[in-house]
Coordinates of C-alpha atoms and ligand atoms in Angstrom, one line a residue:
M1 CA 16.9 -4.4 21.5
N2 CA 17.4 -1.2 19.9
E3 CA 13.8 0.9 18.8
I4 CA 14.6 0.5 15.0
I5 CA 14.7 -3.3 15.2
Q6 CA 11.8 -3.6 17.5
N7 CA 9.6 -1.2 14.9
I8 CA 10.7 -3.8 12.2
L9 CA 10.1 -7.2 14.3
T10 CA 6.6 -5.7 15.5
R11 CA 4.8 -4.1 12.5
R12 CA 2.1 -6.5 11.3
S13 CA -0.4 -5.6 8.5
I14 CA -3.5 -4.1 9.9
R15 CA -7.0 -4.9 8.0
T16 CA -9.6 -3.1 10.4
Y17 CA -9.3 0.5 10.6
K18 CA -11.1 3.2 13.0
E19 CA -12.6 6.2 11.4
N20 CA -10.7 8.9 12.5
Q21 CA -7.9 10.4 10.4
I22 CA -4.2 10.1 10.8
S23 CA -2.6 13.9 11.5
D24 CA -1.0 15.9 8.5
A25 CA 2.2 16.2 10.6
D26 CA 2.1 12.1 10.6
L27 CA 1.2 11.8 7.0
N28 CA 4.2 14.1 6.1
T29 CA 6.5 12.1 8.1
V30 CA 5.6 8.9 6.5
L31 CA 5.5 10.8 3.2
D32 CA 8.9 11.7 3.7
A33 CA 10.0 8.2 5.1
A34 CA 9.0 7.1 1.4
Q35 CA 10.8 9.6 -0.3
F36 CA 14.2 8.8 1.8
A37 CA 14.1 5.2 0.5
P38 CA 17.1 4.0 -1.6
T39 CA 16.7 4.2 -5.5
A40 CA 19.2 3.1 -7.9
M41 CA 21.3 5.2 -9.2
G42 CA 19.3 7.9 -6.8
K43 CA 16.8 8.3 -9.8
Q44 CA 13.7 8.8 -7.4
G45 CA 11.2 7.9 -10.3
W46 CA 8.2 7.7 -8.4
H47 CA 5.3 9.6 -7.1
F48 CA 3.0 9.0 -4.0
T49 CA -0.7 10.2 -4.0
A50 CA -2.1 10.2 -1.1
V51 CA -5.9 10.2 -0.3
Q52 CA -8.1 11.2 2.6
N53 CA -11.1 12.0 0.8
K54 CA -13.8 9.3 1.8
E55 CA -15.8 9.8 -1.6
K56 CA -12.7 10.1 -4.0
I57 CA -11.3 6.7 -2.3
E58 CA -14.7 5.1 -3.0
K59 CA -14.9 6.2 -6.7
L60 CA -11.6 4.9 -7.1
I61 CA -12.7 1.1 -5.2
S62 CA -16.1 1.1 -7.4
A63 CA -13.4 1.7 -10.7
I64 CA -11.0 -1.1 -9.1
K65 CA -14.1 -3.6 -8.5
E66 CA -15.7 -3.3 -11.6
A67 CA -12.1 -3.9 -13.5
M68 CA -12.0 -7.1 -11.3
L69 CA -15.3 -8.2 -12.8
K70 CA -13.7 -8.3 -16.0
S71 CA -11.0 -10.5 -14.7
S72 CA -10.0 -13.7 -16.1
I73 CA -9.2 -15.0 -12.8
E74 CA -12.4 -16.5 -10.8
Q75 CA -11.2 -15.3 -7.4
Y76 CA -11.0 -11.6 -8.6
R77 CA -14.5 -11.8 -10.2
K78 CA -15.8 -13.0 -6.8
M79 CA -14.2 -10.1 -4.9
G80 CA -15.4 -7.5 -7.3
E81 CA -19.0 -8.7 -7.1
N82 CA -19.0 -9.0 -3.3
P83 CA -20.6 -5.7 -2.0
N84 CA -18.7 -6.1 1.1
F85 CA -15.7 -6.3 -0.2
N86 CA -12.9 -3.2 0.1
P87 CA -9.9 -3.6 -1.2
F88 CA -8.8 -0.8 1.4
Y89 CA -10.2 -1.9 4.4
N90 CA -12.1 1.3 5.1
A91 CA -8.5 2.8 5.9
P92 CA -8.7 6.4 5.9
T93 CA -5.8 7.3 4.1
I94 CA -4.6 5.5 0.9
V95 CA -1.1 6.1 -0.8
I96 CA -0.7 5.0 -4.0
T97 CA 2.9 4.5 -5.1
S98 CA 3.6 5.0 -8.9
Y99 CA 6.9 4.7 -10.9
D100 CA 8.0 6.2 -14.2
K101 CA 7.8 3.1 -16.6
T102 CA 11.3 3.8 -18.4
L103 CA 13.5 2.8 -15.2
P104 CA 14.9 -0.9 -15.3
T105 CA 14.8 -0.6 -11.2
K106 CA 11.1 0.8 -10.5
E107 CA 9.3 -1.9 -8.6
S108 CA 12.7 -2.5 -6.3
D109 CA 12.5 1.2 -5.8
C110 CA 9.0 1.4 -5.1
A111 CA 9.4 -1.5 -3.0
A112 CA 12.1 0.1 -0.6
A113 CA 9.7 2.9 -0.3
L114 CA 6.7 1.1 0.3
Q115 CA 8.6 -0.7 3.4
N116 CA 9.6 2.5 4.7
M117 CA 5.8 3.8 4.8
L118 CA 4.7 1.0 6.5
L119 CA 7.6 1.0 8.8
A120 CA 7.1 5.0 9.7
A121 CA 3.5 4.6 10.2
H122 CA 4.2 1.6 12.6
S123 CA 6.7 4.0 14.5
L124 CA 3.9 6.5 15.0
N125 CA 1.5 3.9 16.4
I126 CA -0.4 4.0 12.7
G127 CA -1.8 0.7 11.6
S128 CA -0.9 0.2 7.9
C129 CA -1.1 -2.4 4.9
W130 CA 0.6 -3.0 1.6
I131 CA -2.2 -3.5 -0.8
H132 CA -1.5 -5.1 -4.6
I133 CA -4.8 -4.7 -6.1
L134 CA -3.8 -1.1 -8.2
A135 CA -0.7 -3.2 -10.1
I136 CA -3.4 -5.6 -11.3
T137 CA -5.9 -3.3 -12.3
G138 CA -4.2 0.2 -12.7
E139 CA -4.0 0.1 -16.4
D140 CA -7.6 -0.4 -16.8
P141 CA -9.3 2.6 -18.9
K142 CA -11.6 3.5 -16.0
V143 CA -9.2 3.0 -13.1
K144 CA -6.5 5.0 -15.0
S145 CA -8.7 7.8 -15.3
V146 CA -9.8 7.9 -11.7
L147 CA -6.2 7.8 -11.1
T148 CA -5.3 10.5 -13.3
E149 CA -7.9 12.8 -11.5
L150 CA -6.0 11.9 -8.3
G151 CA -2.6 13.3 -9.2
V152 CA -0.9 9.7 -10.4
P153 CA 1.4 10.8 -13.4
E154 CA -0.8 9.9 -16.5
D155 CA 2.8 8.1 -17.9
Y156 CA 3.0 6.4 -14.7
A157 CA 1.7 3.1 -13.4
V158 CA 1.1 1.9 -9.8
F159 CA 3.3 -0.1 -8.2
G160 CA 1.3 -0.7 -4.4
T161 CA -1.1 1.1 -2.2
A162 CA 0.2 1.6 1.7
V163 CA -3.2 2.2 3.4
L164 CA -3.0 3.7 6.4
G165 CA -5.1 4.9 9.8
Y166 CA -5.7 3.3 13.7
N167 CA -6.0 -0.4 14.0
S168 CA -9.5 -1.3 15.7
K169 CA -8.8 -4.6 16.7
E170 CA -6.1 -6.3 18.8
E171 CA -3.0 -6.8 17.2
T172 CA -2.5 -10.4 16.0
K173 CA 0.8 -12.1 16.3
A174 CA 3.4 -12.4 13.6
A175 CA 3.2 -16.4 11.8
P176 CA 6.4 -18.2 12.6
R177 CA 9.2 -17.4 10.1
K178 CA 10.3 -20.2 8.0
E179 CA 13.1 -22.5 8.8
G180 CA 16.3 -22.5 6.6
T181 CA 15.8 -19.4 4.6
F182 CA 19.2 -17.8 5.3
N183 CA 22.6 -19.2 5.5
I184 CA 25.9 -17.2 6.8
V185 CA 29.0 -18.6 5.0
K186 CA 32.4 -17.3 6.9
Ligands
LIG1 C1 3.7 -7.5 -2.6 C2 2.9 -7.6 -1.5 C3 1.5 -7.4 -1.7 C4 0.4 -7.6 -0.8 N1 -0.8 -7.3 -1.1 C5 -1.6 -7.4 0.2 C6 -3.4 -6.9 -0.3 O1 -3.4 -6.7 -1.5 N2 -4.1 -7.0 0.7 C7 -3.7 -7.7 1.6 O2 -4.6 -7.7 2.9 N3 -2.6 -7.9 2.1 C8 -1.1 -7.6 1.4 N4 -0.1 -7.7 1.9 C9 0.5 -7.9 3.1 C10 0.6 -9.6 3.3 O3 -0.6 -10.4 3.2 C11 1.3 -9.7 4.7 O4 2.7 -8.8 4.7 C12 1.7 -11.0 4.8 O5 0.5 -11.8 5.3 C13 2.4 -11.3 6.6 O6 1.8 -10.5 7.4 P1 2.4 -9.4 8.4 O7 2.5 -8.1 7.2 O8 1.5 -9.1 9.4 O9 3.7 -9.3 8.7 C14 1.2 -7.9 0.7 C15 2.5 -7.7 0.9 C16 3.0 -7.5 0.0 C17 4.5 -7.7 0.5

């Protein structure tokens, strides 16, 4: 099996991270991988905000949790109340992926970029996880103001976040793949 396929098949979501930071060179490689994802008509209507400052990540988390407390969904309110809940799993690097709201294919473009980041990270032995919460809370005024401070373009909306760092636990095996999810017509 070639290395690319091996990398795709062995990537797992990592939810426990060591404190040590990834190198600037590795972060740049991951950001390059994001920017080389396909986009409809080559529009590249996206922005990647990498944050490696612990206090700034904590400030964002506080705003997210405050927004979650206002949710109509009980599960989110409970997470927001939980002092131990960290949506980014204490990863030392987060990459907030946002999009130009006017583009019809914005979510698809960003999904391709996010997956590229996870795969690039895995190829560098860096753990990663796709985190959805800012797609839900990103338009909350307080969250939005922290995002703007971090450099997310004001007229963009957050699609998702890739969190990155070194895994502090043994990796778990992938769940078995569902049967019957493809067919081949010849
Ligand atoms: C659109 C999307 C949103 C996700 N959001 C979260 C999230 O907010 N928190 C989390 O821990 N994992 C999140 N994940 C990761 C999935 O839970 C994970 O990919 C899935 O359980 C399969 O595990 P694997 O990535 O190890 O193969 C998300 C994945 C996708 C594709």
